[in-house]
């Protein structure tokens, strides 16, 4: 084995153990990085409709109360949550946990929408095309196209004028 280790060290620049440890460390770091770019969902995945060009990073989609549609070239910052689910506040204990509205709380996120990091979207809402939602905002109402909203709850702060470039 020492002879083999010597050959490998000369050819590859390290012992087998060191090379394996190095590759494992690289892979662990890649897996951590991948988690930043992998969406999560709760509920029926078939209720999530993501355009191929959308970038949603590590968003959380709760699909228990409706569908979520994300349009072309929409993009999300990190830790965005889009929630269709809700519970009946008039119920208590286990009954409240199980009292979930199963439909009618759809979320539509239009083409070119930017949801910055830590945005929370509560359905049912529609965010119009090319709107921008500022970091940390809470969206409870529809957002008009080409509008910048901010705050908790999110309120319009600016209209975007489309200019030719």
Short mmCIF file of C-alpha atoms in Angstrom, two decimals:
data_model
loop_
_atom_site.label_atom_id
_atom_site.label_comp_id
_atom_site.label_asym_id
_atom_site.label_seq_id
_atom_site.Cartn_x
_atom_site.Cartn_y
_atom_site.Cartn_z
CA UNK A 1 0.00 0.00 0.00
CA UNK A 2 2.90 2.37 0.71
CA UNK A 3 4.16 1.86 -2.81
CA UNK A 4 0.71 2.69 -4.20
CA UNK A 5 0.45 5.78 -1.97
CA UNK A 6 3.87 6.89 -3.21
CA UNK A 7 2.85 6.53 -6.85
CA UNK A 8 -0.45 8.33 -6.27
CA UNK A 9 1.27 11.12 -4.35
CA UNK A 10 3.74 11.66 -7.22
CA UNK A 11 1.02 11.47 -9.91
CA UNK A 12 -1.81 13.32 -8.21
CA UNK A 13 -0.05 15.48 -5.65
CA UNK A 14 -1.46 13.91 -2.49
CA UNK A 15 -2.36 10.68 -0.70
CA UNK A 16 -5.62 8.90 -1.47
CA UNK A 17 -6.99 9.83 1.97
CA UNK A 18 -6.09 13.51 1.51
CA UNK A 19 -7.54 13.65 -2.02
CA UNK A 20 -10.80 11.98 -0.94
CA UNK A 21 -11.10 14.31 2.08
CA UNK A 22 -10.52 17.34 -0.16
CA UNK A 23 -13.19 16.22 -2.67
CA UNK A 24 -15.67 15.49 0.13
CA UNK A 25 -15.13 18.95 1.62
CA UNK A 26 -15.70 20.54 -1.81
CA UNK A 27 -18.91 18.55 -2.28
CA UNK A 28 -20.23 19.50 1.16
CA UNK A 29 -19.65 23.19 0.38
CA UNK A 30 -21.41 22.77 -3.00
CA UNK A 31 -24.43 21.17 -1.30
CA UNK A 32 -24.64 24.10 1.13
CA UNK A 33 -24.53 26.51 -1.83
CA UNK A 34 -27.12 24.47 -3.77
CA UNK A 35 -29.58 24.86 -0.87
CA UNK A 36 -29.60 28.62 -1.52
CA UNK A 37 -30.95 27.98 -5.00
CA UNK A 38 -33.48 25.20 -4.41
CA UNK A 39 -37.14 26.11 -3.77
CA UNK A 40 -39.15 24.27 -1.16
CA UNK A 41 -42.86 23.56 -1.15
CA UNK A 42 -45.56 22.33 1.18
CA UNK A 43 -48.59 20.65 -0.36
CA UNK A 44 -49.26 19.33 -3.83
CA UNK A 45 -46.29 20.21 -6.10
CA UNK A 46 -48.65 20.08 -9.10
CA UNK A 47 -50.19 23.35 -7.82
CA UNK A 48 -46.89 25.20 -8.40
CA UNK A 49 -46.44 26.58 -11.92
CA UNK A 50 -42.98 28.07 -12.47
CA UNK A 51 -41.92 29.50 -15.81
CA UNK A 52 -38.67 27.96 -17.03
CA UNK A 53 -37.02 31.40 -16.99
CA UNK A 54 -38.06 32.24 -13.41
CA UNK A 55 -35.39 32.29 -10.68
CA UNK A 56 -36.88 31.62 -7.25
CA UNK A 57 -33.78 30.73 -5.22
CA UNK A 58 -34.73 29.12 -1.89
CA UNK A 59 -38.34 30.32 -1.81
CA UNK A 60 -40.94 28.48 0.24
CA UNK A 61 -44.26 27.83 -1.50
CA UNK A 62 -47.23 26.76 0.63
CA UNK A 63 -49.69 25.21 -1.82
CA UNK A 64 -52.32 23.93 0.58
CA UNK A 65 -54.94 26.61 -0.18
CA UNK A 66 -54.50 27.21 -3.90
CA UNK A 67 -52.16 27.40 -6.84
CA UNK A 68 -49.08 29.56 -7.31
CA UNK A 69 -48.10 30.75 -10.77
CA UNK A 70 -44.75 32.50 -11.38
CA UNK A 71 -44.31 34.18 -14.76
CA UNK A 72 -41.45 34.48 -17.24
CA UNK A 73 -38.27 36.15 -15.98
CA UNK A 74 -39.68 36.72 -12.50
CA UNK A 75 -36.98 36.54 -9.87
CA UNK A 76 -36.81 36.26 -6.11
CA UNK A 77 -34.26 37.23 -3.50
CA UNK A 78 -33.52 34.75 -0.72
CA UNK A 79 -36.01 33.50 1.86
CA UNK A 80 -39.16 34.59 0.05
CA UNK A 81 -42.37 32.85 1.25
CA UNK A 82 -45.49 32.56 -0.90
CA UNK A 83 -48.37 31.21 1.15
CA UNK A 84 -51.79 30.06 -0.03
CA UNK A 85 -52.67 28.29 3.20
CA UNK A 86 -54.64 29.61 6.13
CA UNK A 87 -56.41 28.20 9.18
CA UNK A 88 -59.82 28.92 10.70
CA UNK A 89 -59.22 31.21 13.70
CA UNK A 90 -62.67 30.36 15.07
CA UNK A 91 -61.54 26.78 15.79
CA UNK A 92 -59.27 25.60 18.56
CA UNK A 93 -56.66 22.95 19.32
CA UNK A 94 -56.33 20.09 16.85
CA UNK A 95 -59.47 21.27 15.03
CA UNK A 96 -57.71 24.57 14.12
CA UNK A 97 -54.68 22.67 12.87
CA UNK A 98 -56.86 20.63 10.53
CA UNK A 99 -59.25 23.41 9.43
CA UNK A 100 -57.41 24.45 6.26
CA UNK A 101 -59.00 26.21 3.30
CA UNK A 102 -58.13 23.97 0.34
CA UNK A 103 -58.85 26.31 -2.59
CA UNK A 104 -59.47 29.90 -3.61
CA UNK A 105 -56.26 31.41 -2.24
CA UNK A 106 -54.30 31.46 -5.51
CA UNK A 107 -51.22 33.62 -6.03
CA UNK A 108 -50.21 34.92 -9.45
CA UNK A 109 -46.79 36.52 -9.84
CA UNK A 110 -46.54 38.15 -13.26
CA UNK A 111 -43.79 38.24 -15.85
CA UNK A 112 -40.66 40.13 -14.81
CA UNK A 113 -41.71 40.61 -11.16
CA UNK A 114 -38.90 41.07 -8.65
CA UNK A 115 -39.58 39.94 -5.09
CA UNK A 116 -36.58 41.02 -3.01
CA UNK A 117 -35.25 39.00 -0.06
CA UNK A 118 -37.50 38.17 2.89
CA UNK A 119 -40.75 39.07 1.14
CA UNK A 120 -43.91 37.38 2.44
CA UNK A 121 -46.84 36.98 0.01
CA UNK A 122 -50.23 35.93 1.44
CA UNK A 123 -52.80 34.68 -1.06
CA UNK A 124 -55.09 35.34 -2.68
CA UNK A 125 -53.18 38.05 -4.56
CA UNK A 126 -51.94 38.98 -8.00
CA UNK A 127 -48.66 40.82 -8.45
CA UNK A 128 -48.75 42.48 -11.86
CA UNK A 129 -46.05 42.24 -14.48
CA UNK A 130 -42.73 43.97 -13.82
CA UNK A 131 -43.73 45.06 -10.33
CA UNK A 132 -41.07 45.24 -7.62
CA UNK A 133 -41.63 44.24 -3.99
CA UNK A 134 -39.03 45.71 -1.61
CA UNK A 135 -37.09 43.55 0.82
CA UNK A 136 -38.96 42.46 3.92
CA UNK A 137 -42.38 43.51 2.62
CA UNK A 138 -45.69 41.80 3.37
CA UNK A 139 -47.97 41.52 0.34
CA UNK A 140 -51.65 41.07 1.29
CA UNK A 141 -53.30 42.95 -1.57
CA UNK A 142 -52.95 42.95 -5.35
CA UNK A 143 -50.03 44.91 -6.80
CA UNK A 144 -50.56 46.79 -10.04
CA UNK A 145 -48.15 46.18 -12.96
CA UNK A 146 -45.03 48.40 -13.06
CA UNK A 147 -45.45 49.41 -9.40
CA UNK A 148 -42.89 49.39 -6.60
CA UNK A 149 -44.34 48.46 -3.22
CA UNK A 150 -42.72 48.41 0.22
CA UNK A 151 -43.62 47.90 3.84
CA UNK A 152 -45.65 45.69 6.14
CA UNK A 153 -48.25 45.74 4.69
CA UNK A 154 -46.82 46.63 1.28
CA UNK A 155 -48.01 49.96 -0.14
CA UNK A 156 -47.20 51.60 -3.49
CA UNK A 157 -44.16 53.90 -3.33
CA UNK A 158 -43.37 54.43 -7.01
CA UNK A 159 -44.56 53.81 -10.55
CA UNK A 160 -42.03 52.40 -12.99
CA UNK A 161 -41.84 54.08 -16.36
CA UNK A 162 -40.76 51.75 -19.12
CA UNK A 163 -38.19 53.43 -21.35
CA UNK A 164 -36.47 52.07 -24.44
CA UNK A 165 -32.86 51.06 -23.93
#
